[in-house]
Structure formats: structure tokens, C-alpha cells
CSV table of C-alpha atoms and ligand atoms in Angstrom, one decimal:
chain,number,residue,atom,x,y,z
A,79,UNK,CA,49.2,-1.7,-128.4
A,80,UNK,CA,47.2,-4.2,-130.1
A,81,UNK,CA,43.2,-4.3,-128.5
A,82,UNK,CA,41.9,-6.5,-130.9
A,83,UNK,CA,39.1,-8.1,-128.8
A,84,UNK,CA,38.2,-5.3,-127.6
A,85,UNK,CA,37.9,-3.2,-130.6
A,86,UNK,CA,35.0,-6.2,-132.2
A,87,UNK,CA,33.4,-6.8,-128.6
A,88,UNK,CA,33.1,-3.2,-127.1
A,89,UNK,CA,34.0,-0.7,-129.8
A,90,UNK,CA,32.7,2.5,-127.1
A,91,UNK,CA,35.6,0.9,-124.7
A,92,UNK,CA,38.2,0.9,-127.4
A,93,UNK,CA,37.3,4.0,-128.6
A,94,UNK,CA,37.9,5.4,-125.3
A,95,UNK,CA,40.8,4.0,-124.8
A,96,UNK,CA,42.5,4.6,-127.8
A,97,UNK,CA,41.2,8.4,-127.1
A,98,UNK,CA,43.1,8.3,-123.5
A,99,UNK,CA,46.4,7.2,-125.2
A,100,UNK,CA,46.2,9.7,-127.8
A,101,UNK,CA,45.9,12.2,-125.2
A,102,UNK,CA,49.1,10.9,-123.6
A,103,UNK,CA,50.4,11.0,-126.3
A,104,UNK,CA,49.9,14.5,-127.5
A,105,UNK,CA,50.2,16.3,-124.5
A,106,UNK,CA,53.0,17.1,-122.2
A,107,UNK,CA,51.7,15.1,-118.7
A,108,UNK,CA,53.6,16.8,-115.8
A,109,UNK,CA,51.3,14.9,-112.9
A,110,UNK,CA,54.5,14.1,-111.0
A,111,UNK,CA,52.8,11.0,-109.1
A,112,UNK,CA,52.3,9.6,-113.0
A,113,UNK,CA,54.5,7.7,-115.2
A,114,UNK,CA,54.0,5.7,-118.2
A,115,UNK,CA,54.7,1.5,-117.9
A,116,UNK,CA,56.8,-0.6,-120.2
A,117,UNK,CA,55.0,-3.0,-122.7
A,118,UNK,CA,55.6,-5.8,-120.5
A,119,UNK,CA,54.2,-4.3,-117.4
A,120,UNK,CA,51.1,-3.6,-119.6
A,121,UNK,CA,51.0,-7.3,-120.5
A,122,UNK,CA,51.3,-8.5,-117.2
A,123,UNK,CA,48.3,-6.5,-116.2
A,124,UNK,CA,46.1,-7.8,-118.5
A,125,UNK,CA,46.8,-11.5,-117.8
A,126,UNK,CA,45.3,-14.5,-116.6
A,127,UNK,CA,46.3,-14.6,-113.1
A,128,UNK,CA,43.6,-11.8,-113.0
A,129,UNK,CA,41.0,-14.8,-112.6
A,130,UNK,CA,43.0,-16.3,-109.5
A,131,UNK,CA,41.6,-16.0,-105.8
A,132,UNK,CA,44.5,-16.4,-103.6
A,133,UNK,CA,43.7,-15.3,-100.1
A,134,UNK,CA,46.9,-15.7,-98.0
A,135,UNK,CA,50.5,-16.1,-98.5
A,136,UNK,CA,52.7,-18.2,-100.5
A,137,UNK,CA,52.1,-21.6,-99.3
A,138,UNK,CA,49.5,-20.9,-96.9
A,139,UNK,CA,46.4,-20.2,-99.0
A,140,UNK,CA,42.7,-20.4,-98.4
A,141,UNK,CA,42.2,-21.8,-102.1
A,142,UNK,CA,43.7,-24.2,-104.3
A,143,UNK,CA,45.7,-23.8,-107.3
A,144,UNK,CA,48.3,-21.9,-106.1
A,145,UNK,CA,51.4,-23.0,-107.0
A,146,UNK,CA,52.0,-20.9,-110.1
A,147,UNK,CA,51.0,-17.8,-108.2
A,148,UNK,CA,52.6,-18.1,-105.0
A,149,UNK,CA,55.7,-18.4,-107.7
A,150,UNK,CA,54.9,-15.2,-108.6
A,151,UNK,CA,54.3,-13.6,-105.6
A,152,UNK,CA,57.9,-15.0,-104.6
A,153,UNK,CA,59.8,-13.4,-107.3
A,154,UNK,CA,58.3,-10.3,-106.7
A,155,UNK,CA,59.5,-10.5,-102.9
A,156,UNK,CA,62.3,-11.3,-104.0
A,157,UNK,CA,63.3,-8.8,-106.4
A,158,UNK,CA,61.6,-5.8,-104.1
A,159,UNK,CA,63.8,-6.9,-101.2
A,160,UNK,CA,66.7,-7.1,-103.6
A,161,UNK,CA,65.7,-3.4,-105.4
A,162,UNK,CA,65.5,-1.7,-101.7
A,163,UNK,CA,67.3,-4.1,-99.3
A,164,UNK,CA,64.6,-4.5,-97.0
A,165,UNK,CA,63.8,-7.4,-94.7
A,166,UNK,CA,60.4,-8.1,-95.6
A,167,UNK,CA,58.3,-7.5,-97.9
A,168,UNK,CA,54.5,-7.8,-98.7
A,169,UNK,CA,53.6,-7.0,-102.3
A,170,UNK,CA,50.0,-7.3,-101.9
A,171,UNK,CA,48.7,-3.9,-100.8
A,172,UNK,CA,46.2,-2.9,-103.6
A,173,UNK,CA,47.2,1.0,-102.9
A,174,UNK,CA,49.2,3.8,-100.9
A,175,UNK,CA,46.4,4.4,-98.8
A,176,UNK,CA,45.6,0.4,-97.5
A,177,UNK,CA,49.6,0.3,-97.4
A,178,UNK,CA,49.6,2.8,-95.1
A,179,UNK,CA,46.9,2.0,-93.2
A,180,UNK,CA,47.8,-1.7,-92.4
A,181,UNK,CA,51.1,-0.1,-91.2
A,182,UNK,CA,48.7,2.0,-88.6
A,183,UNK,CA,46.5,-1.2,-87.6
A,184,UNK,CA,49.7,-3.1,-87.2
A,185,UNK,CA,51.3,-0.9,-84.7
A,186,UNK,CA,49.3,1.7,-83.2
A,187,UNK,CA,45.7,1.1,-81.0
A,188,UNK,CA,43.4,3.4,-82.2
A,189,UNK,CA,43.0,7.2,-80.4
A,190,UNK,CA,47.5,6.5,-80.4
A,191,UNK,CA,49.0,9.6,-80.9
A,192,UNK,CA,51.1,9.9,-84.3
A,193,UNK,CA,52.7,12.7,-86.4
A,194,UNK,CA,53.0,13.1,-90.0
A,195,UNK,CA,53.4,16.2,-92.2
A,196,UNK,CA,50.8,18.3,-93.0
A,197,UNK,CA,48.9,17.7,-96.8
A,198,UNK,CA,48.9,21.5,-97.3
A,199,UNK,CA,52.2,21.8,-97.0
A,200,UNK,CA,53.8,18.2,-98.7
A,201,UNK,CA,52.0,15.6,-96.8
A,202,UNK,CA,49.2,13.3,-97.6
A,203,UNK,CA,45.3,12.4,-97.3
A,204,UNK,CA,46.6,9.4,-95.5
A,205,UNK,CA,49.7,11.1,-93.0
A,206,UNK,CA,46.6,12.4,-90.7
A,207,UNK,CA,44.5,15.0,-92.6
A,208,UNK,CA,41.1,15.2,-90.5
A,209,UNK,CA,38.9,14.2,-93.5
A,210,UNK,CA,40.7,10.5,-93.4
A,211,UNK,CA,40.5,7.3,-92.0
A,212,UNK,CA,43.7,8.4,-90.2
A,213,UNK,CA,42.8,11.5,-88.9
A,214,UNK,CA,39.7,10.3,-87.9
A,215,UNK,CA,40.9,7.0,-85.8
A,216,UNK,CA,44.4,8.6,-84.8
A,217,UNK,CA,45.4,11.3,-82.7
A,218,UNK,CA,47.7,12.8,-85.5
A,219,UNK,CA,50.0,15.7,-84.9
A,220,UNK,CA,50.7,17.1,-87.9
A,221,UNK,CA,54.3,19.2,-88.4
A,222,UNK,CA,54.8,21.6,-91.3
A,223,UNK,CA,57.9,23.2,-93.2
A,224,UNK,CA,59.6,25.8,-92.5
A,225,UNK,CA,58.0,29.3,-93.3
A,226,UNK,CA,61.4,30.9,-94.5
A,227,UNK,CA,63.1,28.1,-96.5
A,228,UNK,CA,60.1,26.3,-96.8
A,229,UNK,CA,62.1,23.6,-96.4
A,230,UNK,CA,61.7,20.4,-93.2
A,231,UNK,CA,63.2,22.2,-90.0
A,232,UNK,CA,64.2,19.1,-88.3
A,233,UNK,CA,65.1,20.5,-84.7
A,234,UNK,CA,61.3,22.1,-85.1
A,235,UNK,CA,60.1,18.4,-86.1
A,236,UNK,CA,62.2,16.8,-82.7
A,237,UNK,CA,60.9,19.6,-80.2
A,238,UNK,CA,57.3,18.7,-81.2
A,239,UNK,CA,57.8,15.3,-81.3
A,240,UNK,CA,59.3,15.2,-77.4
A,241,UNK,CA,55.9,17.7,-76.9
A,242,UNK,CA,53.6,15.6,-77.9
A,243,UNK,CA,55.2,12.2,-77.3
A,244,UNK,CA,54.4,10.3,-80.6
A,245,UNK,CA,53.9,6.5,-80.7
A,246,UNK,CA,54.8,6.9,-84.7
A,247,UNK,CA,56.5,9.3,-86.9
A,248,UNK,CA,55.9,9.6,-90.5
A,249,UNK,CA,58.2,11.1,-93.2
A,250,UNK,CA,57.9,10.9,-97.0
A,251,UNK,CA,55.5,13.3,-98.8
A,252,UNK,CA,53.6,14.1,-102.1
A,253,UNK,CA,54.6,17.4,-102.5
A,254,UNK,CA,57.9,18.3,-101.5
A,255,UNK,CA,60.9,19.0,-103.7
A,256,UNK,CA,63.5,18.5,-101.6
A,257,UNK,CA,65.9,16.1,-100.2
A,258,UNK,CA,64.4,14.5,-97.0
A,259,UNK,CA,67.0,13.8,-94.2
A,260,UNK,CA,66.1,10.1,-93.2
A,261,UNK,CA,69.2,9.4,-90.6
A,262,UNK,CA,67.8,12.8,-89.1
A,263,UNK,CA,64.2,10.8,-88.8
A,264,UNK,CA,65.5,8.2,-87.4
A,265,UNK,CA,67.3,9.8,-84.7
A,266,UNK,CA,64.1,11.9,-83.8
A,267,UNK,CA,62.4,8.4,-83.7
A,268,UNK,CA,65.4,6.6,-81.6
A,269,UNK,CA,65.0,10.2,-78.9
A,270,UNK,CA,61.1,9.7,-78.6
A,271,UNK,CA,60.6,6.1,-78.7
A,272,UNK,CA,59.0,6.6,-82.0
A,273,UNK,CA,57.9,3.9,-84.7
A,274,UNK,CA,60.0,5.1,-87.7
A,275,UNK,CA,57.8,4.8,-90.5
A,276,UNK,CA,58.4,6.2,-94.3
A,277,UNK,CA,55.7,6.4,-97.0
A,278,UNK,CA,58.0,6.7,-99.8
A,279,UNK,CA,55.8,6.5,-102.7
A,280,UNK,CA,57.0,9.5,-104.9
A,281,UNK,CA,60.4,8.9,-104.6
A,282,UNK,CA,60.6,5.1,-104.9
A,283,UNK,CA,62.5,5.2,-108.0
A,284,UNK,CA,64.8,7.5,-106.9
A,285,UNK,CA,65.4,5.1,-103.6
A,286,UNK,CA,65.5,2.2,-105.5
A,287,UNK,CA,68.1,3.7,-108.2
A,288,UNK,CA,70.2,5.6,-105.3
A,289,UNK,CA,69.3,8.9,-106.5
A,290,UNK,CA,68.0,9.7,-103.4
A,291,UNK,CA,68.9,8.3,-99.9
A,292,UNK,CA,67.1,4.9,-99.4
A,293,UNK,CA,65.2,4.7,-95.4
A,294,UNK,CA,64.2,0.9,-96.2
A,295,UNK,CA,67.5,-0.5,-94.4
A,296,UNK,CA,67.2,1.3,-91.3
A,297,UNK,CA,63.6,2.3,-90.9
A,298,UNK,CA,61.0,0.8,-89.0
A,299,UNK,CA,58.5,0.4,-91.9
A,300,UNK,CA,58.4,1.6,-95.6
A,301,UNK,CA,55.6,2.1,-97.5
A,302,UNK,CA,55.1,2.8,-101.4
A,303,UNK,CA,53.0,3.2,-103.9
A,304,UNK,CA,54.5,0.7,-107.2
A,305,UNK,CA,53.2,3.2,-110.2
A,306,UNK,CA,55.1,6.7,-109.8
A,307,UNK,CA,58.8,7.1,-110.3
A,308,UNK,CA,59.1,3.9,-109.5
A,309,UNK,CA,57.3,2.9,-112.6
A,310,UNK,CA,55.4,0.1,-112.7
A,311,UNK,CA,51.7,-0.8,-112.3
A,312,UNK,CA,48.8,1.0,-109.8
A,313,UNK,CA,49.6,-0.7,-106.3
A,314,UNK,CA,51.9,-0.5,-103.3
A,315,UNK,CA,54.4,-2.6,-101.4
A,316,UNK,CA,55.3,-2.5,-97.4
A,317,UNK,CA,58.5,-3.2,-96.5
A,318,UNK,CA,59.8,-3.8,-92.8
A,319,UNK,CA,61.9,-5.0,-90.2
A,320,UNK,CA,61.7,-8.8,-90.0
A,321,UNK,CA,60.7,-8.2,-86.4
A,322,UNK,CA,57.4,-6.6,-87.4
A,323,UNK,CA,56.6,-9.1,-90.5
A,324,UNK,CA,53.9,-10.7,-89.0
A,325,UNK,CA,51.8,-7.8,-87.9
A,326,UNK,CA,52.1,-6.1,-90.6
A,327,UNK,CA,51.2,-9.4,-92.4
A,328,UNK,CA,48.3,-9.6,-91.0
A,329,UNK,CA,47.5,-6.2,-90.6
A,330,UNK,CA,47.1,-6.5,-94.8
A,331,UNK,CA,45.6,-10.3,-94.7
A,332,UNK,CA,43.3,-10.3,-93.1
A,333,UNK,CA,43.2,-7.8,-91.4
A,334,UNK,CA,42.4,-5.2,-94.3
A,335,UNK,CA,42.0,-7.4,-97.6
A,336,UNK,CA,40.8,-10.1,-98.8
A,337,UNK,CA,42.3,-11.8,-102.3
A,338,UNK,CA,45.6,-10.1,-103.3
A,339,UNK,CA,45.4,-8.7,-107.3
A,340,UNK,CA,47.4,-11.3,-108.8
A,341,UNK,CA,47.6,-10.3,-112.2
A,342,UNK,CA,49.1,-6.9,-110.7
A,343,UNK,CA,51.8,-9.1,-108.4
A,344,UNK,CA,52.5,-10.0,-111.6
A,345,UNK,CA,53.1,-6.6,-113.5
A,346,UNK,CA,54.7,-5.3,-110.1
A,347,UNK,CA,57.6,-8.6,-110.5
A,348,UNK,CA,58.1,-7.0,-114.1
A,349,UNK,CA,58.7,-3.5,-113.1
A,350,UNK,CA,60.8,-4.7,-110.1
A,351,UNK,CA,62.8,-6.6,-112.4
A,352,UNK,CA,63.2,-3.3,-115.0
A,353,UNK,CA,64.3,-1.4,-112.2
A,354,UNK,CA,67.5,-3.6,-111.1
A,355,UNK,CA,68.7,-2.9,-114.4
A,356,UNK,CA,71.7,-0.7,-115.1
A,357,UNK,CA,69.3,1.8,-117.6
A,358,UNK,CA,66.8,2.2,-114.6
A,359,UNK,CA,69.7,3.7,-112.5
A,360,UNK,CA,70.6,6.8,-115.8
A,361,UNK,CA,66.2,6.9,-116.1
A,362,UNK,CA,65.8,7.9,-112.0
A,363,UNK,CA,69.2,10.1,-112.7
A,364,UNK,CA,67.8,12.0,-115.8
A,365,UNK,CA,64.7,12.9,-114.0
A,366,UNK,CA,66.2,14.8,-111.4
A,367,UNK,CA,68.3,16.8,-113.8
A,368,UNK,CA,65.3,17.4,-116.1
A,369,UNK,CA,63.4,18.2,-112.4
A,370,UNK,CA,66.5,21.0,-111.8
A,371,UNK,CA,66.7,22.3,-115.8
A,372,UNK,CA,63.0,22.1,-115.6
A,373,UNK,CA,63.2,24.6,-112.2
A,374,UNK,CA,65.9,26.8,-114.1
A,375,UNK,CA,63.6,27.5,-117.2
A,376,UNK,CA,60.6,28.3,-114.8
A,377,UNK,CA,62.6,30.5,-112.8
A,378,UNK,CA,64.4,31.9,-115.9
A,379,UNK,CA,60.6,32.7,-117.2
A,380,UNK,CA,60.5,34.8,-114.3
A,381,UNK,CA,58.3,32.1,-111.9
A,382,UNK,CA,59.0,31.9,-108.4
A,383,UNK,CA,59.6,28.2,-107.0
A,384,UNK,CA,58.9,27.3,-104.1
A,385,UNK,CA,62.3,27.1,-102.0
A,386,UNK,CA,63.9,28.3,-105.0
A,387,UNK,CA,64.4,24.9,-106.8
A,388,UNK,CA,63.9,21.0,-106.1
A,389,UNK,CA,66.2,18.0,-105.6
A,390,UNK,CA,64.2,15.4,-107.3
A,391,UNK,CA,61.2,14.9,-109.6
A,392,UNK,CA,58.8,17.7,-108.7
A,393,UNK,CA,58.4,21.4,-108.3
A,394,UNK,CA,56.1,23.7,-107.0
A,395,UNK,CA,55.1,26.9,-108.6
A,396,UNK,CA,53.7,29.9,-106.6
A,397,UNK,CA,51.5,30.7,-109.8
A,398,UNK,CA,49.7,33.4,-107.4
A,399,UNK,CA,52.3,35.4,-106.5
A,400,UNK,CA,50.5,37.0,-103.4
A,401,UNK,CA,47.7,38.2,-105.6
A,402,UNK,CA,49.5,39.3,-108.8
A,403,UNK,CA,49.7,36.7,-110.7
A,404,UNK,CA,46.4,33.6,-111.7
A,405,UNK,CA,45.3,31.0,-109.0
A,406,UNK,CA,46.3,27.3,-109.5
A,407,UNK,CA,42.7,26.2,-110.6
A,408,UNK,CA,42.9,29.0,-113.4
A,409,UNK,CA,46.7,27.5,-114.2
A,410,UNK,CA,45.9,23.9,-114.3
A,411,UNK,CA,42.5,24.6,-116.7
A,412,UNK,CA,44.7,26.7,-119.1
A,413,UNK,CA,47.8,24.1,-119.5
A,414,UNK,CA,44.8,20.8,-119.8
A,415,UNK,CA,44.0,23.5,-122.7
A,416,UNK,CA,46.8,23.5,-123.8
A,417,UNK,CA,47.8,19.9,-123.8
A,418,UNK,CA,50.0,20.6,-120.9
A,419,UNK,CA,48.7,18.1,-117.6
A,420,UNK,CA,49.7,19.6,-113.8
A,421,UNK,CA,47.8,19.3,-110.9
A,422,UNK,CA,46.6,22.7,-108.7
A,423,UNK,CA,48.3,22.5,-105.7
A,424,UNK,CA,48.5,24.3,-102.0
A,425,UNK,CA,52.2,26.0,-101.5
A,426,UNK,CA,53.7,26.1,-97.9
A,427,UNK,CA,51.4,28.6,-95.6
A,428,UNK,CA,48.7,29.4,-98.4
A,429,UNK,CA,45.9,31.6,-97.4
A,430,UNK,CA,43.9,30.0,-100.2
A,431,UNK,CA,41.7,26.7,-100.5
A,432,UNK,CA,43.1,23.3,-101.5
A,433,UNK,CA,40.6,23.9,-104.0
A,434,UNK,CA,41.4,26.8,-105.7
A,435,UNK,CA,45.1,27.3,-104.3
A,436,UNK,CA,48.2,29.4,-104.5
A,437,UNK,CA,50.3,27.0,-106.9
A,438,UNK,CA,50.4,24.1,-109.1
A,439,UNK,CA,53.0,20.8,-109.0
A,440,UNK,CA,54.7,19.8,-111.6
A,441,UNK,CA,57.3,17.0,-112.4
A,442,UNK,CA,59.7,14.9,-114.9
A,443,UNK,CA,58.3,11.4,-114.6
A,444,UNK,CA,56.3,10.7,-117.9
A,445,UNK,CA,58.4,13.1,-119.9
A,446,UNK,CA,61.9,11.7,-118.7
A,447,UNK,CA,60.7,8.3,-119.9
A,448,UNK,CA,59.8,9.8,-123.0
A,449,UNK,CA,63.3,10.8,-123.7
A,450,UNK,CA,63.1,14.4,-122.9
A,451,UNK,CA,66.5,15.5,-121.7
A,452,UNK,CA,67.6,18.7,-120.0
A,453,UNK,CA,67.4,20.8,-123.0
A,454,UNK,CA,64.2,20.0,-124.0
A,455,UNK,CA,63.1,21.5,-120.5
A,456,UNK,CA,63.5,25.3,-121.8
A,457,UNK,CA,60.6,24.8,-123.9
A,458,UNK,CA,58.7,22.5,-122.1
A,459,UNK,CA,58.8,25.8,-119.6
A,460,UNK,CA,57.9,28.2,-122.7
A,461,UNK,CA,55.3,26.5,-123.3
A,462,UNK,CA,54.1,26.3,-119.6
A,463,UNK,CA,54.7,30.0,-118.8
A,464,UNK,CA,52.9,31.0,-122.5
A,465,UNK,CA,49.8,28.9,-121.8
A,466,UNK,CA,49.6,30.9,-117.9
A,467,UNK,CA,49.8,34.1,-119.5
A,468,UNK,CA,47.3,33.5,-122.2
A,469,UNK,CA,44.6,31.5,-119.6
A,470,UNK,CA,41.1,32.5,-120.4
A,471,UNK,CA,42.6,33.2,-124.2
A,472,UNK,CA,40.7,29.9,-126.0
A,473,UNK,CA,42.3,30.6,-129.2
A,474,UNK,CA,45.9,31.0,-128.1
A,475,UNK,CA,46.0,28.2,-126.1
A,476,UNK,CA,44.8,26.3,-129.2
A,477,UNK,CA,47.7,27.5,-130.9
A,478,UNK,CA,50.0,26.2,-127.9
A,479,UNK,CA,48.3,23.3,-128.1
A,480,UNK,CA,49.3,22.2,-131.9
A,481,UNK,CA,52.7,23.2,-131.0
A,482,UNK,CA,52.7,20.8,-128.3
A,483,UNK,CA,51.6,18.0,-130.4
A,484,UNK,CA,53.9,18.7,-132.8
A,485,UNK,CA,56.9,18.8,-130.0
A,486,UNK,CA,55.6,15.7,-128.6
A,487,UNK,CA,56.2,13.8,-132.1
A,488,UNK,CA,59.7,13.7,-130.9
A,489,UNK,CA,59.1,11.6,-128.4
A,490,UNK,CA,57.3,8.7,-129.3
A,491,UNK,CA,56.3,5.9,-126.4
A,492,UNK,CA,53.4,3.5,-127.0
A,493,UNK,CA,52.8,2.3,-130.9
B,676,DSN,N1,47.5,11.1,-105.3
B,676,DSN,C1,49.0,11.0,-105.2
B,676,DSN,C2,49.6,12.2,-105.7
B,676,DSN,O1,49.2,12.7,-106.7
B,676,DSN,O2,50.6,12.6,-105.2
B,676,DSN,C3,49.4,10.6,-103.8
B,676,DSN,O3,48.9,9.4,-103.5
């Protein structure tokens, strides 16, 4: 990674920088929403089209100049659609959240009654919590998992949905580790009269490699993030049915934003264009078997999971245990000393706060592109379970933590 400007212009800068990657790095990063990007996607980022104001679409524009960019924006339509077979696409949401709320503008009138899954149980900010722009301007239902299998209970999902009569139903989550039915989706939507709408942005990757069933064809609407399994740089994509193109078009411009982040359109081409190759396919493959190998270990440490295991990148572990064992806020500070990076997390039905919870979530993103393979997950779990049981211990965890450098020699990324 060569920062040569930087390093003579604004040495503090560099100096945190190179500080951040040495962190990566070192540590063991677990953040399932994370990955790290390719060189080239890097690259991209930092280019010139940063310096470009291109308000519009390709070949309608409110500025001159264009043509190289609306090039770019093309190719990166074009490869997205290709990637997830969708109809349309619109590559310029700067984030999940504006993705999914110029979905919202586009089809719902505000007070509209919606439904989307709860964040304290796999949901998101954005699916209708009551802190958010959504929860606030919609009438959102939210529906839950099962308390038993603490898995989706699809008849449960349908019999609220014909209750409450929902003008938009949204699946896809941020912290569930399990396969999500979309046909089943669908069909709730087609019984109600329901939008069908998708926020996809954990398992993108998986989607796109056919790892995991891909809604895009058949659903309504699809959004997703562009910088977590699907691995490329901090943004979002919508895709749709050509039929609702131009609302949700303009829904994003300009209804919602003004000029797109070219230089990112960029970077988000490049990552498209890594994922429709072969390798991408065996990456999104080898981080659902790390995921389950991942879940064995934990479990074989004597954790409980919740629904006893995950289908794709993430887990959740009940690090509480109903009082016997350390909250998620006391496991996520003793893994960051450790050089271990999670995030504290609610679990299904948890009597405690989101801010000090039952559970933290865990997942193979960052280490799966590291290289890390199914038997490196035993370990990776060792040193998970021995950093828990030592929390409050600063001098253990030390010791954990030079291991963990040491283990992560093995698997180098960024020069
Ligand atoms: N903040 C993301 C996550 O960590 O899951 C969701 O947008």
C-alpha cells in the first residue's frame, strides 16, 4: 500500500492509517458486516473521478463532462445486473440505509403500513425500528423469530401479515444465521398484495455466488449494501423490476441525493467484475463452511449458538447463558483485548439491553479472504472461548493477544 503523499503532506494521517491496517492486520476481525477489498478496489476509490459532479443518469446529466463517467456508471449496471440478474439497477445509493429508504419513498405514502423483522431479533435500524427514519414516517409492523427454533416461522409471518394488511414486506437481515426462504416471501407477498422487497446486504455475496438462494429475479425490489460479503467498497445498489425503474430512480435522484460518488461507482464496477469470476464462487463457498466449522468449534468449546448453528457467514453466541456466563459488552471488550474484533449483540427474546446484551455476532468474511480454511476455525474458537474466560484478566489477554499476531502471520493480505 504505497501512501507516499500522504506520508510528506500529513504524517498524523499516515500515521493513523498505517496504525488502522496494522491492526487489521494483527487481529482476528470477526465483524461479519466487514470484509477486506482487493488492491484494485482500493485504487478505484482513491481516484480521480472523486472530483466529478454528476447529478443524474447516464446521458441525462445536470453537468458537463460526463462522458467518461456515465461509462462507468454503465459498466457497473452492467455487470450488477449480470452478477444478480436483475432488471434494473441503480448503483448510486451512497449506503444501506438511503438504499432502503428511496425504496420506501418510491412506493409507500408516508403513515403506509409495512412489516419488516424486528432489529433485536435479526432485523435492522432501517426495517422499522422506532428510533429511525422508518419507524418514525411508516406504520411498521415488525415480526420476530420463532422462540423455540429461533428460526423465521413463516405461517406466523403470513397470519400477521393478512392481520395487519401490509402495503410492503421486508425480508433480509443483519443478524440471522440462517437460510431465508425467499419463494416463501413471495408467496406471503402475492396472498396480501404486498410489495416484495429484500435488503440483502449481508448475504450479497453469497446471492451473487449462488451460495445462497438469489430473490433479485423474482422480487419486487432488492437492496444491498456493496462492502460486506459481497466485497467491495462502502455503498449500496437497488435492484428492481423494470416496472418500478423510474420511481425508484427518482426516489434516489432527486428525490434523496444529490451528486452520485463517482470514484466509488468506480471501485463498486471493480468488485462487481471480481465477483463474476470463477474464484469468487469457491471465496462465498469457503465462508460458509468456515461459518459451520467456526459454529462446531464454538459449540465443541461448550458455547451455546443460537439455533444451534448457521447456514452462512455469521453466528450468534448466547455468551450469557441466562445469567451464568459474561454479558456481550464484557465479551466484545475482552476479545478487542485480545486482538479478536466481534460486535455485542441482542439474541432472539433477550431480557437485556441492546447495549449491554445477551450475545455477541460473529462471522467468516475478513478471515475467509485471508485464507483461513476450516481447520484453522478450531483455534480461531480457542482463542475466542480463552479470551471470554479470562475477561477482566489484562495480562492473559495480552498473552492471547501475541498469540494472535503470531497466528495471523499466516495469513498475510495488504503489503
Ligand atoms: N451495520 C451493519 C451491520 O453491522 O450489520 C448493518 O448495516
Amino acid at each position: 500500500m504505497h501512501l507516499d503523499y500522504l506520508k510528506k503532506q500529513d504524517p498524523d494521517i499516515f500515521k493513523s492509517i498505517q496504525e488502522e491496517k496494522k491492526r487489521q492486520m494483527e487481529g482476528i476481525e470477526l465483524i461479519p458486516s466487514e470484509n477486506l477489498v482487493s488492491q484494485a478496489v482500493l485504487e478505484a476509490m482513491g481516484s480521480v473521478p472523486t472530483n466529478k459532479y454528476s447529478e443524474g443518469y447516464p446521458g441525462k446529466r445536470y453537468y458537463g463532462g460526463n462522458e467518461v463517467i456515465d461509462d462507468i456508471e454503465e459498466l457497473a449496471i452492467k455487470r450488477c445486473r449480470k452478477l444478480f440478474n436483475a432488471q434494473h439497477v441503480n448503483v448510486q445509493p451512497l449506503s444501506g440505509s438511503p438504499a432502503n429508504m428511496a425504496v420506501y419513498f418510491a412506493v409507500l405514502e408516508l403513515g403506509d403500513t409495512a412489516m419488516g423483522m424486528k432489529l433485536t431479533e435479526g432485523g435492522h435500524l432501517t426495517h422499522g425500528h422506532k428510533v429511525n427514519f422508518s419507524g418514525k414516517l411508516y406504520r411498521f409492523v415488525q415480526y420476530g423469530v420463532d422462540r423455540e427454533t429461533e428460526m423465521i416461522d413463516y405461517d406466523a409471518i403470513l397470519q400477521q401479515a393478512k392481520k395487519e394488511n401490509p402495503k410492503l414486506i421486508l425480508s433480509g437481515y443483519t443478524a440471522y444465521p440462517r437460510k431465508i426462504n425467499f419463494k416463501e416471501f413471495r408467496k406471503i407477498c402475492d396472498e396480501v398484495g404486498a410489495f416484495c422487497m429484500a435488503d440483502i446486504a449481508h448475504i450479497a455475496g453469497l446471492c451473487a455466488a449462488g451460495v445462497h438462494e438469489n430473490p433479485v429475479p423474482y422480487f419486487d425490489a432488492v437492496t444491498t449494501t456493496t462492502h460486506k460479503t459481497l466485497r467491495g467498497p462502502r455503498g449500496a445498489v437497488i435492484m428492481c423490476r423494470e416496472e418500478f425503474a423510474e420511481k425508484i430512480d427518482k426516489a434516489v435522484f432527486p428525490g434523496l441525493q444529490g451528486g452520485p460518488h463517482d470514484q466509488t461507482t468506480a471501485a463498486k464496477a471493480v468488485a462487481f467484475g471480481e465477483a463474476l469470476k470463477p474464484e469468487f464462487k469457491n471465496y462465498a463457498k469457503q465462508i460458509v463452511k468456515n461459518s459451520k466449522a467456526l459454529a462446531e468449534a464454538m459449540m465443541g468449546e461448550g458455547q451455546r449458538i443460537v439455533s444451534n448453528g448457521t447456514d452462512n457467514h455469521l453466528m450468534l453466541v448466547d455468551t450469557w447463558m441466562n445469567g451464568k456466563g459474561i454479558t456481550g459488552k464484557q465479551a466484545e471488550h475482552a476479545l478487542e483485548k485480545a486482538g479478536i474484533y466481534c460486535n455485542k449483540n441482542t439474541i432472539p427474546f433477550d431480557t437485556r439491553s441492546p447495549w449491554d446484551p445477551s450475545g455477541i455476532r460473529i462471522g467468516t468474511p475478513v478471515i475467509t479472504t485471508r485464507g483461513m480454511k476450516e481447520k484453522d476455525m478450531k483455534e480461531v474458537a480457542s482463542f475466542i472461548v480463552k479470551a471470554m474466560k479470562n475477561h477482566g484478566n489484562e495480562n492473559a489477554l495480552k498473552k492471547i493477544r501475541k498469540n494472535v499476531t503470531v497466528f495471523c502471520k499466516n495469513f498475510p493480505f495488504y503489503k
